[in-house]
CSV table of C-alpha atoms and ligand atoms in Angstrom, one decimal:
chain,number,residue,atom,x,y,z
O,1,UNK,CA,0.0,0.0,0.0
O,2,UNK,CA,1.2,3.5,-0.8
O,3,UNK,CA,1.4,6.0,2.1
O,4,UNK,CA,0.4,9.6,1.9
O,5,UNK,CA,0.8,12.5,4.4
O,6,UNK,CA,-2.0,15.1,4.3
O,7,UNK,CA,-1.4,18.3,6.2
O,8,UNK,CA,-4.5,20.3,7.2
O,9,UNK,CA,-6.2,16.9,7.5
O,10,UNK,CA,-8.9,18.1,9.8
O,11,UNK,CA,-9.9,21.0,7.6
O,12,UNK,CA,-12.5,21.3,4.9
O,13,UNK,CA,-10.4,20.2,1.9
O,14,UNK,CA,-7.8,18.1,3.9
O,15,UNK,CA,-10.6,15.9,5.4
O,16,UNK,CA,-12.1,15.2,2.0
O,17,UNK,CA,-8.7,14.3,0.7
O,18,UNK,CA,-8.2,11.9,3.6
O,19,UNK,CA,-11.5,10.2,2.5
O,20,UNK,CA,-10.4,10.1,-1.1
O,21,UNK,CA,-7.1,8.4,-0.4
O,22,UNK,CA,-8.5,6.0,2.2
O,23,UNK,CA,-11.3,5.0,-0.4
O,24,UNK,CA,-8.6,4.4,-3.0
O,25,UNK,CA,-6.6,2.0,-0.8
O,26,UNK,CA,-3.8,4.2,0.6
O,27,UNK,CA,-2.4,4.5,4.1
O,28,UNK,CA,-3.1,8.0,5.3
O,29,UNK,CA,-1.1,10.1,7.8
O,30,UNK,CA,-3.2,13.1,8.7
O,31,UNK,CA,-1.5,16.1,10.3
O,32,UNK,CA,-3.2,19.2,11.7
O,33,UNK,CA,-2.7,21.7,14.6
O,34,UNK,CA,-6.5,22.2,14.9
O,35,UNK,CA,-6.4,26.0,14.8
O,36,UNK,CA,-9.0,26.1,12.1
O,37,UNK,CA,-9.5,22.4,11.6
O,38,UNK,CA,-12.0,20.2,13.4
O,39,UNK,CA,-11.5,16.6,14.5
O,40,UNK,CA,-15.1,15.8,13.8
O,41,UNK,CA,-14.3,16.0,10.1
O,42,UNK,CA,-12.1,12.9,10.3
O,43,UNK,CA,-13.3,11.1,13.5
O,44,UNK,CA,-14.9,8.4,11.2
O,45,UNK,CA,-11.4,7.5,10.1
O,46,UNK,CA,-9.9,6.9,13.5
O,47,UNK,CA,-11.1,3.3,13.7
O,48,UNK,CA,-9.1,2.3,10.6
O,49,UNK,CA,-5.7,0.7,11.0
O,50,UNK,CA,-4.7,2.5,7.8
O,51,UNK,CA,-5.2,6.0,9.3
O,52,UNK,CA,-2.9,7.8,11.7
O,53,UNK,CA,-3.2,11.4,13.1
O,54,UNK,CA,-0.5,13.8,14.3
O,55,UNK,CA,-1.5,17.0,16.1
O,56,UNK,CA,1.4,19.1,14.9
O,57,UNK,CA,2.0,22.6,13.5
O,58,UNK,CA,3.9,22.2,10.2
O,59,UNK,CA,5.6,25.5,10.5
O,60,UNK,CA,7.8,23.7,13.1
O,61,UNK,CA,10.2,20.9,12.0
O,62,UNK,CA,8.1,18.0,10.7
O,63,UNK,CA,9.1,14.4,11.5
O,64,UNK,CA,7.1,11.3,10.2
O,65,UNK,CA,8.5,7.9,10.8
O,66,UNK,CA,8.5,5.4,7.9
O,67,UNK,CA,8.2,5.7,4.2
O,68,UNK,CA,6.0,8.2,2.4
O,69,UNK,CA,5.1,8.1,-1.3
O,70,UNK,CA,3.1,11.4,-1.4
O,71,UNK,CA,2.7,14.6,0.6
O,72,UNK,CA,-0.2,16.9,0.1
O,73,UNK,CA,0.2,20.3,1.9
O,74,UNK,CA,-3.2,21.7,2.7
O,75,UNK,CA,-2.6,23.2,6.1
O,76,UNK,CA,-3.5,26.9,6.1
O,77,UNK,CA,-6.2,29.3,7.3
O,78,UNK,CA,-8.1,29.9,4.1
O,79,UNK,CA,-10.8,32.5,4.8
O,80,UNK,CA,-10.2,36.3,4.9
O,81,UNK,CA,-11.5,36.6,8.4
O,82,UNK,CA,-9.2,33.8,9.6
O,83,UNK,CA,-6.1,35.3,8.1
O,84,UNK,CA,-6.9,38.7,9.5
O,85,UNK,CA,-7.2,37.1,13.0
O,86,UNK,CA,-4.0,35.0,12.6
O,87,UNK,CA,-1.8,36.8,10.0
O,88,UNK,CA,1.6,35.6,11.3
O,89,UNK,CA,0.6,31.9,11.5
O,90,UNK,CA,-0.9,32.3,7.9
O,91,UNK,CA,2.4,33.6,6.6
O,92,UNK,CA,4.4,30.9,8.5
O,93,UNK,CA,2.4,27.9,7.4
O,94,UNK,CA,2.6,28.9,3.7
O,95,UNK,CA,6.4,29.7,3.9
O,96,UNK,CA,8.1,27.8,6.8
O,97,UNK,CA,5.6,25.0,6.6
O,98,UNK,CA,6.1,24.6,2.9
O,99,UNK,CA,9.9,24.6,3.4
O,100,UNK,CA,9.6,21.9,6.1
O,101,UNK,CA,7.4,19.7,3.9
O,102,UNK,CA,9.6,20.1,0.8
O,103,UNK,CA,12.5,19.0,3.0
O,104,UNK,CA,10.6,16.0,4.2
O,105,UNK,CA,9.6,15.1,0.6
O,106,UNK,CA,13.3,15.3,-0.4
O,107,UNK,CA,14.3,13.1,2.6
O,108,UNK,CA,11.6,10.5,1.9
O,109,UNK,CA,11.9,10.8,-1.9
O,110,UNK,CA,8.2,11.5,-2.0
O,111,UNK,CA,6.2,13.4,-4.5
O,112,UNK,CA,4.6,16.6,-3.1
O,113,UNK,CA,1.5,18.5,-4.1
O,114,UNK,CA,1.0,22.0,-2.6
O,115,UNK,CA,-2.3,23.8,-2.3
O,116,UNK,CA,-2.0,27.1,-4.0
O,117,UNK,CA,-4.9,29.5,-4.7
O,118,UNK,CA,-6.6,31.8,-7.1
O,119,UNK,CA,-5.6,34.5,-4.6
O,120,UNK,CA,-2.1,34.5,-6.2
O,121,UNK,CA,-3.8,36.4,-9.1
O,122,UNK,CA,-4.9,39.0,-6.5
O,123,UNK,CA,-7.5,41.5,-7.9
O,124,UNK,CA,-7.0,40.3,-11.4
O,125,UNK,CA,-7.0,42.6,-14.4
O,126,UNK,CA,-7.0,39.7,-16.8
O,127,UNK,CA,-10.3,37.7,-17.0
O,128,UNK,CA,-10.7,34.7,-16.9
O,129,UNK,CA,-7.5,33.9,-15.2
O,130,UNK,CA,-5.1,31.6,-17.0
O,131,UNK,CA,-2.0,30.0,-15.3
O,132,UNK,CA,0.3,32.3,-17.4
O,133,UNK,CA,-1.1,35.4,-15.7
O,134,UNK,CA,1.2,36.8,-13.0
O,135,UNK,CA,-1.4,38.5,-10.9
O,136,UNK,CA,-2.1,41.8,-9.2
O,137,UNK,CA,-1.5,41.4,-5.4
O,138,UNK,CA,-1.1,44.1,-2.8
O,139,UNK,CA,1.6,42.7,-0.6
O,140,UNK,CA,0.9,45.0,2.4
O,141,UNK,CA,-2.9,44.8,2.2
O,142,UNK,CA,-5.0,42.7,4.5
O,143,UNK,CA,-5.0,39.7,2.1
O,144,UNK,CA,-1.3,40.0,1.5
O,145,UNK,CA,-0.4,37.6,4.3
O,146,UNK,CA,-2.2,34.8,2.5
O,147,UNK,CA,-1.5,35.8,-1.1
O,148,UNK,CA,2.2,36.4,-0.6
O,149,UNK,CA,2.7,33.2,1.5
O,150,UNK,CA,1.1,31.2,-1.3
O,151,UNK,CA,3.2,33.0,-4.0
O,152,UNK,CA,6.3,32.2,-1.9
O,153,UNK,CA,5.1,28.6,-1.6
O,154,UNK,CA,4.9,28.3,-5.4
O,155,UNK,CA,8.4,29.8,-5.9
O,156,UNK,CA,9.9,27.5,-3.2
O,157,UNK,CA,8.2,24.5,-4.7
O,158,UNK,CA,9.5,25.3,-8.2
O,159,UNK,CA,13.0,25.8,-6.7
O,160,UNK,CA,13.0,22.4,-5.1
O,161,UNK,CA,11.8,20.9,-8.4
O,162,UNK,CA,14.5,22.7,-10.4
O,163,UNK,CA,17.4,22.4,-8.1
O,164,UNK,CA,16.8,19.2,-6.3
O,165,UNK,CA,14.8,17.4,-9.0
O,166,UNK,CA,12.0,16.9,-6.5
O,167,UNK,CA,8.7,15.7,-8.0
O,168,UNK,CA,6.3,18.6,-7.3
O,169,UNK,CA,2.7,19.5,-8.2
O,170,UNK,CA,1.0,22.9,-7.7
O,171,UNK,CA,-2.8,23.2,-7.7
O,172,UNK,CA,-4.4,26.7,-7.9
O,173,UNK,CA,-7.7,26.3,-6.1
O,174,UNK,CA,-10.6,28.6,-6.9
O,175,UNK,CA,-13.5,29.2,-4.5
O,176,UNK,CA,-14.7,25.8,-3.4
O,177,UNK,CA,-17.8,24.9,-1.3
O,178,UNK,CA,-19.5,21.9,0.2
O,179,UNK,CA,-20.0,19.9,3.4
O,180,UNK,CA,-17.4,20.4,6.2
O,181,UNK,CA,-17.0,24.1,5.6
O,182,UNK,CA,-17.1,25.8,9.0
O,183,UNK,CA,-20.4,27.6,9.5
O,184,UNK,CA,-18.5,30.5,11.1
O,185,UNK,CA,-15.6,30.7,8.7
O,186,UNK,CA,-16.9,34.0,7.3
O,187,UNK,CA,-16.9,33.1,3.7
O,188,UNK,CA,-19.8,34.0,1.5
O,189,UNK,CA,-21.4,30.6,1.3
O,190,UNK,CA,-21.3,29.6,5.0
O,191,UNK,CA,-22.3,33.2,6.0
O,192,UNK,CA,-25.3,33.2,3.7
O,193,UNK,CA,-26.5,29.7,4.6
O,194,UNK,CA,-26.2,30.2,8.3
O,195,UNK,CA,-27.9,33.6,8.0
O,196,UNK,CA,-30.7,32.0,6.0
O,197,UNK,CA,-31.1,29.1,8.5
O,198,UNK,CA,-31.1,31.5,11.5
O,199,UNK,CA,-33.7,33.8,10.0
O,200,UNK,CA,-31.3,36.7,9.5
O,201,UNK,CA,-30.8,39.0,6.5
O,202,UNK,CA,-28.0,38.0,4.2
O,203,UNK,CA,-25.0,40.4,4.4
O,204,UNK,CA,-23.7,41.2,0.9
O,205,UNK,CA,-20.5,43.2,0.9
O,206,UNK,CA,-20.3,46.2,-1.4
O,207,UNK,CA,-23.0,46.4,-4.1
O,208,UNK,CA,-22.7,42.6,-4.7
O,209,UNK,CA,-21.5,43.1,-8.3
O,210,UNK,CA,-18.2,41.4,-7.6
O,211,UNK,CA,-18.0,37.9,-9.1
O,212,UNK,CA,-16.8,34.5,-8.0
O,213,UNK,CA,-17.0,31.0,-9.6
O,214,UNK,CA,-17.9,28.3,-7.1
O,215,UNK,CA,-16.7,24.7,-7.4
O,216,UNK,CA,-18.3,21.8,-5.5
O,217,UNK,CA,-15.8,20.0,-3.3
O,218,UNK,CA,-16.1,16.5,-4.9
O,219,UNK,CA,-15.1,18.0,-8.3
O,220,UNK,CA,-12.1,19.8,-6.8
O,221,UNK,CA,-10.9,16.6,-5.0
O,222,UNK,CA,-11.0,14.6,-8.2
O,223,UNK,CA,-9.0,17.3,-10.0
O,224,UNK,CA,-6.3,17.3,-7.3
O,225,UNK,CA,-6.1,13.5,-7.3
O,226,UNK,CA,-5.6,13.4,-11.0
O,227,UNK,CA,-3.0,16.2,-10.8
O,228,UNK,CA,-1.0,14.4,-8.1
O,229,UNK,CA,-0.9,11.2,-10.3
O,230,UNK,CA,0.0,13.1,-13.5
O,231,UNK,CA,3.5,14.0,-14.5
O,232,UNK,CA,2.8,17.7,-14.8
O,233,UNK,CA,4.8,20.1,-12.6
O,234,UNK,CA,3.6,23.5,-13.7
O,235,UNK,CA,0.7,25.1,-11.8
O,236,UNK,CA,-2.9,24.0,-12.8
O,237,UNK,CA,-6.1,25.9,-12.1
O,238,UNK,CA,-8.8,23.7,-10.6
O,239,UNK,CA,-12.2,25.4,-10.3
O,240,UNK,CA,-15.7,25.7,-11.8
O,241,UNK,CA,-15.8,28.4,-14.5
O,242,UNK,CA,-19.5,29.1,-13.9
O,243,UNK,CA,-19.3,32.7,-12.7
O,244,UNK,CA,-21.9,34.6,-10.7
O,245,UNK,CA,-22.2,37.9,-8.9
O,246,UNK,CA,-22.3,37.7,-5.1
O,247,UNK,CA,-25.7,39.4,-5.1
O,248,UNK,CA,-27.1,36.7,-7.4
O,249,UNK,CA,-25.4,34.1,-5.3
O,250,UNK,CA,-27.2,35.4,-2.1
O,251,UNK,CA,-30.5,35.4,-4.0
O,252,UNK,CA,-30.0,31.8,-5.1
O,253,UNK,CA,-29.4,30.8,-1.5
O,254,UNK,CA,-32.6,32.7,-0.3
O,255,UNK,CA,-34.6,30.8,-3.0
O,256,UNK,CA,-33.0,27.4,-2.1
O,257,UNK,CA,-33.7,27.8,1.6
O,258,UNK,CA,-37.2,29.2,1.0
O,259,UNK,CA,-36.8,31.9,3.6
O,260,UNK,CA,-38.2,35.4,3.3
O,261,UNK,CA,-35.0,37.0,4.5
O,262,UNK,CA,-33.6,39.9,2.5
O,263,UNK,CA,-30.2,40.9,1.2
O,264,UNK,CA,-28.6,43.8,3.1
O,265,UNK,CA,-25.5,45.6,2.1
O,266,UNK,CA,-22.3,46.1,4.2
O,267,UNK,CA,-19.0,47.8,3.3
O,268,UNK,CA,-16.8,46.0,0.9
O,269,UNK,CA,-13.6,44.7,2.6
O,270,UNK,CA,-10.3,46.3,1.4
O,271,UNK,CA,-8.8,44.7,-1.8
O,272,UNK,CA,-11.8,42.4,-2.3
O,273,UNK,CA,-11.2,41.0,-5.9
O,274,UNK,CA,-13.8,42.4,-8.3
O,275,UNK,CA,-14.0,39.4,-10.5
O,276,UNK,CA,-12.7,35.8,-10.5
O,277,UNK,CA,-13.1,33.0,-12.9
O,278,UNK,CA,-10.7,30.1,-13.7
O,279,UNK,CA,-9.6,29.3,-17.2
O,280,UNK,CA,-9.5,25.5,-16.9
O,281,UNK,CA,-8.2,24.7,-20.4
O,282,UNK,CA,-5.0,23.3,-18.9
O,283,UNK,CA,-6.8,21.0,-16.5
O,284,UNK,CA,-9.0,19.8,-19.3
O,285,UNK,CA,-6.1,19.1,-21.6
O,286,UNK,CA,-3.6,17.6,-19.1
O,287,UNK,CA,-5.9,15.9,-16.6
O,288,UNK,CA,-9.0,15.3,-18.8
O,289,UNK,CA,-10.9,16.9,-15.9
O,290,UNK,CA,-13.8,19.3,-15.7
O,291,UNK,CA,-16.4,19.9,-13.0
O,292,UNK,CA,-19.5,17.7,-13.1
O,293,UNK,CA,-21.7,19.0,-10.2
O,294,UNK,CA,-23.6,22.1,-11.1
O,295,UNK,CA,-24.3,24.8,-8.6
O,296,UNK,CA,-27.9,24.0,-7.9
O,297,UNK,CA,-27.1,20.4,-7.0
O,298,UNK,CA,-24.0,21.3,-5.0
O,299,UNK,CA,-25.8,24.0,-3.0
O,300,UNK,CA,-28.6,21.5,-2.2
O,301,UNK,CA,-26.1,19.0,-0.8
O,302,UNK,CA,-24.3,21.7,1.2
O,303,UNK,CA,-27.6,23.0,2.6
O,304,UNK,CA,-28.5,19.5,3.9
O,305,UNK,CA,-25.1,19.4,5.7
O,306,UNK,CA,-25.5,22.8,7.3
O,307,UNK,CA,-29.1,22.0,8.4
O,308,UNK,CA,-27.9,18.9,10.2
O,309,UNK,CA,-24.9,20.7,11.7
O,310,UNK,CA,-27.1,23.5,13.0
O,311,UNK,CA,-29.7,21.0,14.4
O,312,UNK,CA,-26.9,19.3,16.4
L,401,UDP,N1,-19.0,38.2,1.0
L,401,UDP,C1,-20.2,38.8,1.2
L,401,UDP,N2,-20.8,38.6,2.4
L,401,UDP,C2,-20.3,37.8,3.4
L,401,UDP,C3,-19.0,37.2,3.1
L,401,UDP,C4,-18.4,37.4,1.9
L,401,UDP,O1,-20.7,39.6,0.4
L,401,UDP,O2,-20.9,37.6,4.5
L,401,UDP,C5,-18.4,38.5,-0.3
L,401,UDP,C6,-16.9,38.9,-0.2
L,401,UDP,O3,-16.7,40.3,0.0
L,401,UDP,C7,-16.4,38.5,-1.6
L,401,UDP,C8,-17.2,37.2,-1.9
L,401,UDP,O4,-18.4,37.3,-1.1
L,401,UDP,O5,-16.6,39.5,-2.6
L,401,UDP,C9,-16.5,35.9,-1.7
L,401,UDP,O6,-16.0,36.0,-0.4
L,401,UDP,P1,-15.3,34.8,0.3
L,401,UDP,O7,-14.8,35.3,1.6
L,401,UDP,O8,-16.2,33.6,0.3
L,401,UDP,O9,-14.1,34.4,-0.6
L,401,UDP,P2,-12.9,35.2,-1.4
L,401,UDP,O10,-13.2,36.7,-1.3
L,401,UDP,O11,-11.7,34.8,-0.7
L,401,UDP,O12,-13.1,34.7,-2.8
């Protein structure tokens, strides 16, 4: 059996990756320091002899006994309100954490895939965003701690690839949603769904004309799995190109939840990107991948999860 280390294992994406690799017959070592992760996302795996968990902060030296075939680095706060609350940890996990895991990959002769982000394109002035676009990031703005850590992560990963011949993969993840997002993580979807469920008005920031393109988590996980197993070491966008304004998105959630709550408007956070949509030609060509779950279906599944979570 191949053995894979997944950092951020108790988080939204990390926990889905743990499931994917367990289902495909791997031994999984999960690692998380539980700052933003939640053990309830992976508690169903603890009974398996093929799953191990380490409570560890990867910005400190990382030691794992035994062989590793793959490393997936998904540890990081990932929502704007989280990285405003813990900016230094956000910078450290993307930079020092990445360095530690690249070193571990080299030591174990493992292939490593790092979670990058559409945020490396900043507030993009090219639309939709292709991998060749270099981005428009404000390094000293509130989002800079995340964006620049992820840009450094990409540079460090390419350097290990070029200078040490390490097998590396870089996925640029666009907005993703689905079960196991934290209700209080502050991002648009959990905010709107929890507001709808609690009978509150939905808080749209700015005039709601900014756009995002939301990908259902199962589609994203499949794309990441294919990228890891491919032989492609340049960055690949994974996301759903179906673009929507945030105002329309809030209205879709009101309709889905059948509430009579309204949309109310709050100030737009600084440096909030005005538009975002992935160009996924590269993923289509190299991974033969494209998203399968449309937004109406994905939102229904996510709503069921949030309803159950709130009832608990
Ligand atoms: N947003 C909003 N209301 C909220 C939370 C977010 O209108 O309660 C907006 C936010 O300003 C942004 C978009 O929704 O324009 C997506 O925000 P999110 O935090 O989900 O992701 P990101 O900005 O990182 O894409």
